[in-house]
């Protein structure tokens, strides 16, 4: 089954608030899942591109590139802002970062460090704040802190699924 394009996805933000610990655990585990998935990868395969799409290194680097956005959005919600910080829909940080020049270990470590900060921030949020909302600028829908966590976890899984596609493409592994 083909991976659905990220910007064509629709989300139902209807998880009950009691799911917050589960969502945080999902976020906590992304770095370990990426490390496990990519253990033993030939270095040259990590930088191989499939046409114009990103390489494995670029996908991993992108996960780290977006962590400051997720932290800014947590801060937006906690501060009571009406609208969340917008994303750079052109992904300039990833496009300009030259992640293919970095080792996979470095990219994974960078992501793990960033993600630890996000998880720590989420764990510090009082239970009553998980229902605070702000407008998501692209989706034009209210998003709670719980929904943000779910959105980030879905984004993580989207890129992990794309990495899996790349691993299964001709010439990989």
CSV table of C-alpha atoms in Angstrom, one decimal:
chain,number,residue,atom,x,y,z
A,1,UNK,CA,0.0,0.0,0.0
A,2,UNK,CA,1.3,3.4,-1.0
A,3,UNK,CA,2.0,6.0,1.7
A,4,UNK,CA,-0.6,8.9,1.5
A,5,UNK,CA,1.0,12.3,1.0
A,6,UNK,CA,1.4,14.2,4.3
A,7,UNK,CA,-0.2,17.5,3.1
A,8,UNK,CA,-3.3,15.6,1.8
A,9,UNK,CA,-4.0,14.0,5.2
A,10,UNK,CA,-7.0,15.0,7.3
A,11,UNK,CA,-7.1,14.6,11.0
A,12,UNK,CA,-9.9,13.9,13.5
A,13,UNK,CA,-8.8,15.4,16.8
A,14,UNK,CA,-11.1,13.5,19.0
A,15,UNK,CA,-8.9,11.5,21.3
A,16,UNK,CA,-10.1,11.6,24.9
A,17,UNK,CA,-7.8,13.5,27.3
A,18,UNK,CA,-6.9,10.4,29.2
A,19,UNK,CA,-4.9,9.3,26.1
A,20,UNK,CA,-2.2,11.9,26.8
A,21,UNK,CA,0.2,9.5,28.6
A,22,UNK,CA,-0.1,7.1,25.7
A,23,UNK,CA,0.6,9.8,23.1
A,24,UNK,CA,3.7,11.0,25.2
A,25,UNK,CA,5.0,7.4,25.2
A,26,UNK,CA,4.5,7.1,21.5
A,27,UNK,CA,6.6,10.3,21.1
A,28,UNK,CA,9.2,9.1,23.5
A,29,UNK,CA,9.7,5.9,21.4
A,30,UNK,CA,10.2,7.5,18.0
A,31,UNK,CA,13.9,7.9,18.3
A,32,UNK,CA,14.4,4.3,19.5
A,33,UNK,CA,12.2,3.0,16.7
A,34,UNK,CA,14.2,5.0,14.1
A,35,UNK,CA,17.5,3.7,15.5
A,36,UNK,CA,16.2,0.2,15.5
A,37,UNK,CA,14.9,0.4,12.0
A,38,UNK,CA,18.2,1.8,10.7
A,39,UNK,CA,20.7,-0.3,12.7
A,40,UNK,CA,23.3,-1.7,10.3
A,41,UNK,CA,22.3,0.4,7.3
A,42,UNK,CA,25.1,0.7,4.8
A,43,UNK,CA,26.3,4.3,4.9
A,44,UNK,CA,25.9,4.8,1.2
A,45,UNK,CA,22.3,3.6,1.2
A,46,UNK,CA,21.3,6.3,3.8
A,47,UNK,CA,22.1,9.1,1.4
A,48,UNK,CA,20.7,7.6,-1.7
A,49,UNK,CA,17.7,9.6,-3.1
A,50,UNK,CA,14.7,8.1,-4.9
A,51,UNK,CA,14.2,10.6,-7.7
A,52,UNK,CA,13.5,14.0,-6.2
A,53,UNK,CA,12.4,12.6,-2.9
A,54,UNK,CA,14.5,12.8,0.3
A,55,UNK,CA,17.1,10.2,1.3
A,56,UNK,CA,16.9,8.3,4.6
A,57,UNK,CA,19.4,10.8,6.1
A,58,UNK,CA,17.1,13.7,5.0
A,59,UNK,CA,14.1,12.1,6.6
A,60,UNK,CA,15.9,11.6,9.9
A,61,UNK,CA,17.3,15.1,9.7
A,62,UNK,CA,13.8,16.5,9.0
A,63,UNK,CA,12.5,14.9,12.2
A,64,UNK,CA,15.1,16.8,14.1
A,65,UNK,CA,14.5,20.0,12.1
A,66,UNK,CA,10.9,20.2,13.2
A,67,UNK,CA,11.4,19.7,16.9
A,68,UNK,CA,11.8,23.5,17.5
A,69,UNK,CA,8.4,24.0,15.8
A,70,UNK,CA,6.8,21.4,18.1
A,71,UNK,CA,8.3,23.1,21.2
A,72,UNK,CA,7.1,26.5,19.9
A,73,UNK,CA,3.6,25.1,19.5
A,74,UNK,CA,3.6,23.7,23.0
A,75,UNK,CA,4.6,27.1,24.3
A,76,UNK,CA,1.9,28.7,22.2
A,77,UNK,CA,-0.8,26.5,23.8
A,78,UNK,CA,0.6,27.0,27.3
A,79,UNK,CA,0.7,30.8,26.8
A,80,UNK,CA,-2.9,30.9,25.5
A,81,UNK,CA,-2.1,32.1,22.0
A,82,UNK,CA,-5.1,32.0,19.6
A,83,UNK,CA,-3.0,30.5,16.7
A,84,UNK,CA,-0.1,28.1,16.7
A,85,UNK,CA,3.3,29.0,15.2
A,86,UNK,CA,3.1,28.3,11.5
A,87,UNK,CA,5.3,25.7,9.8
A,88,UNK,CA,7.6,26.4,6.9
A,89,UNK,CA,5.7,24.5,4.3
A,90,UNK,CA,8.6,24.5,2.0
A,91,UNK,CA,10.8,22.7,4.5
A,92,UNK,CA,13.7,25.1,3.9
A,93,UNK,CA,15.5,24.0,7.1
A,94,UNK,CA,15.7,20.4,5.7
A,95,UNK,CA,16.3,21.4,2.1
A,96,UNK,CA,19.3,23.7,3.2
A,97,UNK,CA,20.8,21.5,5.9
A,98,UNK,CA,22.8,19.0,3.8
A,99,UNK,CA,21.8,16.1,6.0
A,100,UNK,CA,23.5,13.8,3.5
A,101,UNK,CA,26.8,15.2,4.6
A,102,UNK,CA,26.2,14.1,8.2
A,103,UNK,CA,26.5,10.6,9.6
A,104,UNK,CA,23.3,8.7,10.4
A,105,UNK,CA,24.5,8.4,14.0
A,106,UNK,CA,24.8,12.1,14.3
A,107,UNK,CA,21.4,12.7,12.8
A,108,UNK,CA,19.7,10.1,15.1
A,109,UNK,CA,21.5,11.5,18.2
A,110,UNK,CA,20.5,15.0,17.3
A,111,UNK,CA,16.9,13.9,16.9
A,112,UNK,CA,17.0,11.9,20.2
A,113,UNK,CA,18.2,15.0,22.1
A,114,UNK,CA,15.6,17.3,20.6
A,115,UNK,CA,12.8,14.7,21.3
A,116,UNK,CA,13.9,14.3,24.9
A,117,UNK,CA,13.3,18.0,25.3
A,118,UNK,CA,9.8,17.8,23.8
A,119,UNK,CA,8.9,14.8,26.0
A,120,UNK,CA,10.2,16.6,29.1
A,121,UNK,CA,8.2,19.7,28.2
A,122,UNK,CA,5.0,17.7,27.7
A,123,UNK,CA,5.5,15.8,31.0
A,124,UNK,CA,5.8,19.2,32.8
A,125,UNK,CA,2.4,20.3,31.5
A,126,UNK,CA,-0.3,20.2,34.2
A,127,UNK,CA,-3.1,17.8,33.5
A,128,UNK,CA,-5.7,20.6,33.2
A,129,UNK,CA,-3.7,22.2,30.4
A,130,UNK,CA,-4.0,19.3,28.0
A,131,UNK,CA,-7.3,20.6,26.7
A,132,UNK,CA,-6.2,24.1,25.9
A,133,UNK,CA,-6.7,24.9,22.2
A,134,UNK,CA,-5.3,27.1,19.5
A,135,UNK,CA,-5.9,27.3,15.8
A,136,UNK,CA,-3.6,25.2,13.6
A,137,UNK,CA,-2.7,27.6,10.8
A,138,UNK,CA,-2.6,25.2,7.9
A,139,UNK,CA,-5.5,22.9,8.9
A,140,UNK,CA,-7.7,25.8,10.1
A,141,UNK,CA,-9.0,23.7,13.0
A,142,UNK,CA,-8.6,24.1,16.7
A,143,UNK,CA,-5.9,21.8,18.2
A,144,UNK,CA,-5.5,20.8,21.8
A,145,UNK,CA,-2.1,20.0,23.3
A,146,UNK,CA,-3.2,16.3,23.1
A,147,UNK,CA,-4.0,16.8,19.4
A,148,UNK,CA,-0.6,18.4,18.9
A,149,UNK,CA,1.1,15.4,20.4
A,150,UNK,CA,-1.0,13.1,18.2
A,151,UNK,CA,-0.2,15.2,15.1
A,152,UNK,CA,3.6,15.0,15.9
A,153,UNK,CA,3.4,11.2,16.4
A,154,UNK,CA,1.6,10.8,13.1
A,155,UNK,CA,4.2,13.0,11.4
A,156,UNK,CA,6.9,10.8,13.0
A,157,UNK,CA,5.3,7.7,11.7
A,158,UNK,CA,4.8,9.2,8.3
A,159,UNK,CA,8.5,9.7,7.9
A,160,UNK,CA,9.3,6.3,9.5
A,161,UNK,CA,7.0,4.7,6.9
A,162,UNK,CA,8.7,6.5,4.1
A,163,UNK,CA,12.1,5.3,5.4
A,164,UNK,CA,10.7,1.8,5.3
A,165,UNK,CA,9.6,2.3,1.7
A,166,UNK,CA,13.1,3.5,0.9
A,167,UNK,CA,14.6,0.5,2.6
A,168,UNK,CA,12.5,-1.8,0.5
A,169,UNK,CA,13.2,0.0,-2.8
A,170,UNK,CA,15.5,-1.6,-5.3
A,171,UNK,CA,19.2,-1.3,-4.3
A,172,UNK,CA,18.5,-1.0,-0.6
A,173,UNK,CA,19.7,-3.5,2.0
